[in-house]
Tab-separated table of C-alpha atoms in Angstrom:
chain	number	residue	atom	x	y	z
A	839	LYS	CA	-0.164	-0.044	-0.075
A	840	ALA	CA	0.918	3.662	-0.763
A	841	SER	CA	0.781	6.371	2.249
A	842	ILE	CA	1.021	9.669	3.147
A	843	LEU	CA	2.082	10.768	6.536
A	844	ILE	CA	0.461	14.290	6.768
A	845	SER	CA	2.440	17.062	9.328
A	846	ILE	CA	-0.292	20.129	10.295
A	847	PHE	CA	1.209	22.503	12.243
A	848	ILE	CA	-0.553	25.075	14.368
A	849	LEU	CA	-4.154	23.453	15.644
A	850	CYS	CA	-4.042	20.634	13.077
A	851	PRO	CA	-3.359	16.927	13.962
A	852	LEU	CA	-1.561	14.601	12.661
A	853	TYR	CA	-3.161	12.420	10.284
A	854	PRO	CA	-2.238	9.326	8.473
A	855	ILE	CA	-3.408	9.611	4.910
A	856	MET	CA	-4.166	6.642	2.635
A	857	THR	CA	-3.642	6.702	-0.842
A	858	GLU	CA	-4.078	4.162	-4.262
A	859	GLN	CA	-2.509	0.754	-3.656
A	860	THR	CA	0.822	0.088	-5.329
A	861	GLU	CA	1.452	-3.133	-6.249
A	862	LYS	CA	5.793	-3.242	-5.823
A	863	GLU	CA	6.448	-1.060	-2.956
A	864	GLU	CA	5.376	1.384	-0.689
A	865	ILE	CA	6.001	4.894	-0.954
A	866	VAL	CA	5.494	7.390	2.434
A	867	ARG	CA	5.825	11.136	1.679
A	868	GLU	CA	5.887	13.696	4.271
A	869	VAL	CA	4.162	17.063	3.682
A	870	HIS	CA	4.442	19.539	5.946
A	871	LEU	CA	1.366	22.380	5.685
A	872	LYS	CA	1.637	24.964	8.502
A	873	ILE	CA	-2.044	26.535	8.335
A	874	SER	CA	-2.555	30.247	10.207
A	875	PRO	CA	-5.297	30.541	12.404
A	876	GLN	CA	-6.329	33.237	11.026
A	877	TYR	CA	-8.050	30.772	8.045
A	878	ALA	CA	-10.934	30.483	11.081
A	879	SER	CA	-11.751	33.952	10.616
A	880	ILE	CA	-12.777	33.034	6.898
A	881	ALA	CA	-16.137	31.663	7.348
A	882	VAL	CA	-18.010	29.867	4.651
A	883	VAL	CA	-21.174	29.873	3.939
A	884	PRO	CA	-23.792	27.379	4.205
A	885	LYS	CA	-25.921	26.649	1.478
A	886	ASP	CA	-29.589	26.026	2.239
A	887	GLY	CA	-29.643	22.607	3.890
A	888	GLU	CA	-26.059	22.624	5.209
A	889	LYS	CA	-26.689	24.544	7.929
A	890	ARG	CA	-27.400	21.476	10.353
A	891	ASP	CA	-24.824	19.499	9.148
A	892	PRO	CA	-22.612	18.751	12.284
A	893	ASN	CA	-20.030	17.828	9.666
A	894	PHE	CA	-20.227	21.144	7.705
A	895	PRO	CA	-16.629	23.232	7.560
A	896	HIS	CA	-17.818	26.316	9.265
A	897	ASN	CA	-14.324	27.998	8.155
A	898	LEU	CA	-11.178	27.389	6.146
A	899	HIS	CA	-9.398	25.760	8.887
A	900	ASN	CA	-12.102	23.279	8.649
A	901	ALA	CA	-12.004	23.285	5.248
A	902	ALA	CA	-8.072	22.255	4.994
A	903	GLU	CA	-8.649	19.663	7.797
A	904	LEU	CA	-11.062	18.142	6.066
A	905	PHE	CA	-9.119	17.942	2.484
A	906	LEU	CA	-6.263	16.067	4.723
A	907	ARG	CA	-8.866	14.216	6.510
A	908	VAL	CA	-10.188	12.293	3.458
A	909	GLY	CA	-6.486	12.500	1.404
A	910	LEU	CA	-7.319	15.030	-0.340
A	911	VAL	CA	-3.828	16.498	-0.202
A	912	GLU	CA	-3.530	18.653	-3.755
A	913	ASN	CA	-6.840	20.557	-2.596
A	914	ALA	CA	-5.382	21.237	0.757
A	915	GLU	CA	-2.760	22.923	-0.784
A	916	LYS	CA	-4.143	25.096	-3.082
A	917	LEU	CA	-6.816	26.352	-0.484
A	918	LYS	CA	-3.600	27.254	1.560
A	919	ASP	CA	-1.655	29.099	-1.304
A	920	THR	CA	-4.914	30.653	-2.791
A	921	THR	CA	-5.680	31.891	1.183
A	922	ASP	CA	-2.009	32.602	1.583
A	923	LYS	CA	-1.510	34.876	-0.999
A	924	VAL	CA	-4.669	37.221	-0.258
A	925	MET	CA	-3.433	37.399	3.723
A	926	ASN	CA	-0.436	38.781	1.876
A	927	ILE	CA	-1.820	40.793	0.210
A	928	TYR	CA	-3.911	42.491	3.021
A	929	ALA	CA	-0.641	42.562	5.164
A	930	GLU	CA	0.795	44.851	2.023
A	931	ASN	CA	-2.165	47.431	2.728
A	932	PRO	CA	-3.271	46.874	-0.683
A	933	ASP	CA	-4.729	50.914	-2.284
A	934	GLY	CA	-7.043	48.545	-4.231
A	935	LYS	CA	-6.297	49.615	-7.638
A	936	SER	CA	-3.194	48.243	-9.329
A	937	GLY	CA	-3.432	44.863	-10.742
A	938	LEU	CA	-6.343	43.439	-7.753
A	939	ASN	CA	-9.555	42.159	-8.037
A	940	ILE	CA	-11.920	42.486	-4.940
A	941	GLY	CA	-15.049	41.373	-4.466
A	942	ASP	CA	-16.153	37.739	-2.965
A	943	ALA	CA	-15.296	34.254	-3.257
A	944	CYS	CA	-15.801	30.893	-3.080
A	945	VAL	CA	-13.930	28.161	-1.915
A	946	CYS	CA	-14.232	24.933	-4.339
A	947	TRP	CA	-14.258	21.536	-2.637
A	948	SER	CA	-13.211	19.775	-6.243
A	949	CYS	CA	-9.768	21.314	-6.302
A	950	GLY	CA	-9.438	23.622	-3.354
A	951	HIS	CA	-9.232	26.882	-4.781
A	952	CYS	CA	-10.402	29.428	-2.888
A	953	GLY	CA	-11.436	33.016	-5.145
A	954	ILE	CA	-13.633	34.980	-7.016
A	955	PRO	CA	-15.504	33.259	-8.890
A	956	LYS	CA	-15.859	33.311	-13.040
A	957	ASP	CA	-18.075	36.265	-14.651
A	958	TYR	CA	-18.375	37.777	-10.902
A	959	LYS	CA	-20.547	40.917	-10.589
A	960	LYS	CA	-20.556	42.234	-7.185
A	961	GLU	CA	-24.248	41.680	-6.903
A	962	ASP	CA	-23.774	37.777	-7.836
A	963	LYS	CA	-23.274	36.678	-3.937
A	964	LYS	CA	-27.026	38.141	-2.908
A	965	ASN	CA	-28.601	36.892	-5.522
A	966	LYS	CA	-27.109	33.832	-6.794
A	967	LEU	CA	-25.625	30.371	-5.474
A	968	PRO	CA	-22.099	30.746	-5.369
A	969	GLY	CA	-19.462	29.822	-8.321
A	970	PRO	CA	-18.447	28.556	-10.544
A	971	CYS	CA	-15.052	27.806	-9.608
A	972	PHE	CA	-12.438	29.841	-11.330
A	973	ASP	CA	-9.781	27.272	-11.501
A	974	CYS	CA	-11.550	24.527	-12.719
A	975	GLY	CA	-14.858	25.614	-13.324
A	976	GLU	CA	-16.978	23.743	-10.690
A	977	LYS	CA	-20.695	24.844	-10.353
A	978	GLU	CA	-22.074	22.791	-7.920
A	979	GLN	CA	-19.626	21.905	-5.316
A	980	VAL	CA	-18.777	25.478	-4.110
A	981	ASN	CA	-19.501	27.714	-1.631
A	982	TRP	CA	-19.210	31.680	-0.606
A	983	LEU	CA	-16.752	32.543	1.810
A	984	ARG	CA	-16.650	35.197	4.577
A	985	ILE	CA	-13.937	37.446	5.416
A	986	THR	CA	-14.335	39.394	8.631
A	987	GLN	CA	-11.721	41.467	10.846
A	988	LYS	CA	-12.203	43.028	14.482
A	989	LYS	CA	-12.282	46.716	14.367
A	990	GLY	CA	-12.412	48.308	17.912
A	991	LYS	CA	-15.442	46.597	19.048
A	992	GLU	CA	-17.115	46.042	15.888
A	993	ILE	CA	-16.983	42.875	13.005
A	994	VAL	CA	-16.296	43.897	10.032
A	995	GLU	CA	-16.979	41.969	7.223
A	996	MET	CA	-14.297	42.753	4.081
A	997	PRO	CA	-13.387	42.225	0.589
A	998	TRP	CA	-11.643	39.402	-0.965
A	999	ILE	CA	-8.501	40.503	-2.488
A	1000	GLU	CA	-6.859	39.076	-5.396
A	1001	ILE	CA	-4.234	39.424	-7.675
A	1002	ALA	CA	-5.977	40.353	-10.794
A	1003	PRO	CA	-5.013	37.135	-13.520
A	1004	LEU	CA	-3.098	37.832	-16.961
A	1005	SER	CA	-5.138	38.345	-20.127
A	1006	GLU	CA	-3.954	35.643	-22.919
A	1007	GLU	CA	-1.846	38.749	-24.685
A	1008	GLN	CA	-0.465	39.107	-21.567
A	1009	ASN	CA	0.451	35.674	-20.805
A	1010	ARG	CA	1.784	35.856	-24.434
A	1011	LYS	CA	4.040	38.297	-23.935
A	1012	LYS	CA	5.212	36.819	-20.503
A	1013	ASN	CA	6.064	33.454	-21.997
A	1014	ASP	CA	7.546	35.328	-24.981
A	1015	ALA	CA	10.120	37.410	-22.365
A	1016	GLU	CA	10.926	34.231	-20.078
A	1017	ILE	CA	11.333	32.491	-23.530
A	1018	ALA	CA	13.930	35.193	-24.723
A	1019	ALA	CA	15.582	35.213	-21.672
A	1020	LYS	CA	16.373	31.471	-21.657
A	1021	ARG	CA	17.896	31.871	-25.229
A	1022	ALA	CA	19.634	34.698	-24.230
A	1023	GLU	CA	20.831	32.502	-21.128
A	1024	VAL	CA	21.629	29.576	-23.239
A	1025	GLU	CA	23.524	32.143	-26.136
A	1026	ALA	CA	26.182	33.498	-23.627
A	1027	ARG	CA	27.097	30.296	-21.440
A	1028	VAL	CA	27.603	28.917	-24.999
A	1029	LYS	CA	29.847	32.262	-25.909
A	1030	GLN	CA	31.474	31.800	-22.716
A	1031	ALA	CA	32.538	28.442	-23.303
A	1032	LEU	CA	34.087	28.825	-26.139
A	1033	ALA	CA	36.059	31.842	-24.961
A	1034	THR	CA	37.238	29.508	-22.474
A	1035	ARG	CA	37.970	26.938	-25.185
A	1036	SER	CA	39.662	29.253	-27.525
A	1037	ALA	CA	42.062	30.753	-24.635
A	1038	SER	CA	42.815	27.104	-23.381
A	1039	GLU	CA	43.958	26.418	-26.692
A	1040	ASP	CA	46.117	29.436	-27.217
A	1041	ALA	CA	47.853	28.626	-23.759
A	1042	SER	CA	48.820	25.164	-25.046
A	1043	LYS	CA	50.778	26.598	-28.079
């Protein structure tokens, strides 16, 4: 059998997770996910029929634990990655203008992505069900999220802030720039190697 040992730090217990069987060997992998207590401040909003479910994960801290209990390590990692990005943006005191998307977010139980859904409009949270997931397109297995922050004696709801995804043109330019940079690096290495070889040949004469 293949097994994955998951170590969760900060309010998360140790979970042994069983994965698909392999015929020849036992594979043990140790994954460390540091789940911040701040995840508990991001509530998962239940849909009709979910409010009385005792197993419903009420916040993203619970959601991360749930993914790990059932062996969905990649989902937990994606939840952590997308949530940490939002927390980092808040820590930098964003101006709300420079290349950021601001709105309401969803957690996707299919892939673990947390973020503003596709084709989002400000009034969506009040008028429609959450989703679809921006990452995988899931429409059913998603829930709205609610971020709260204590300001004085009041609990204030905060928007989800994330870096705006690149457009197709921006992605093309980015890929072209990366390819050009790699080509220039290879050419510089070849030039250096030829120069070193030439110097070595001259020295041996």
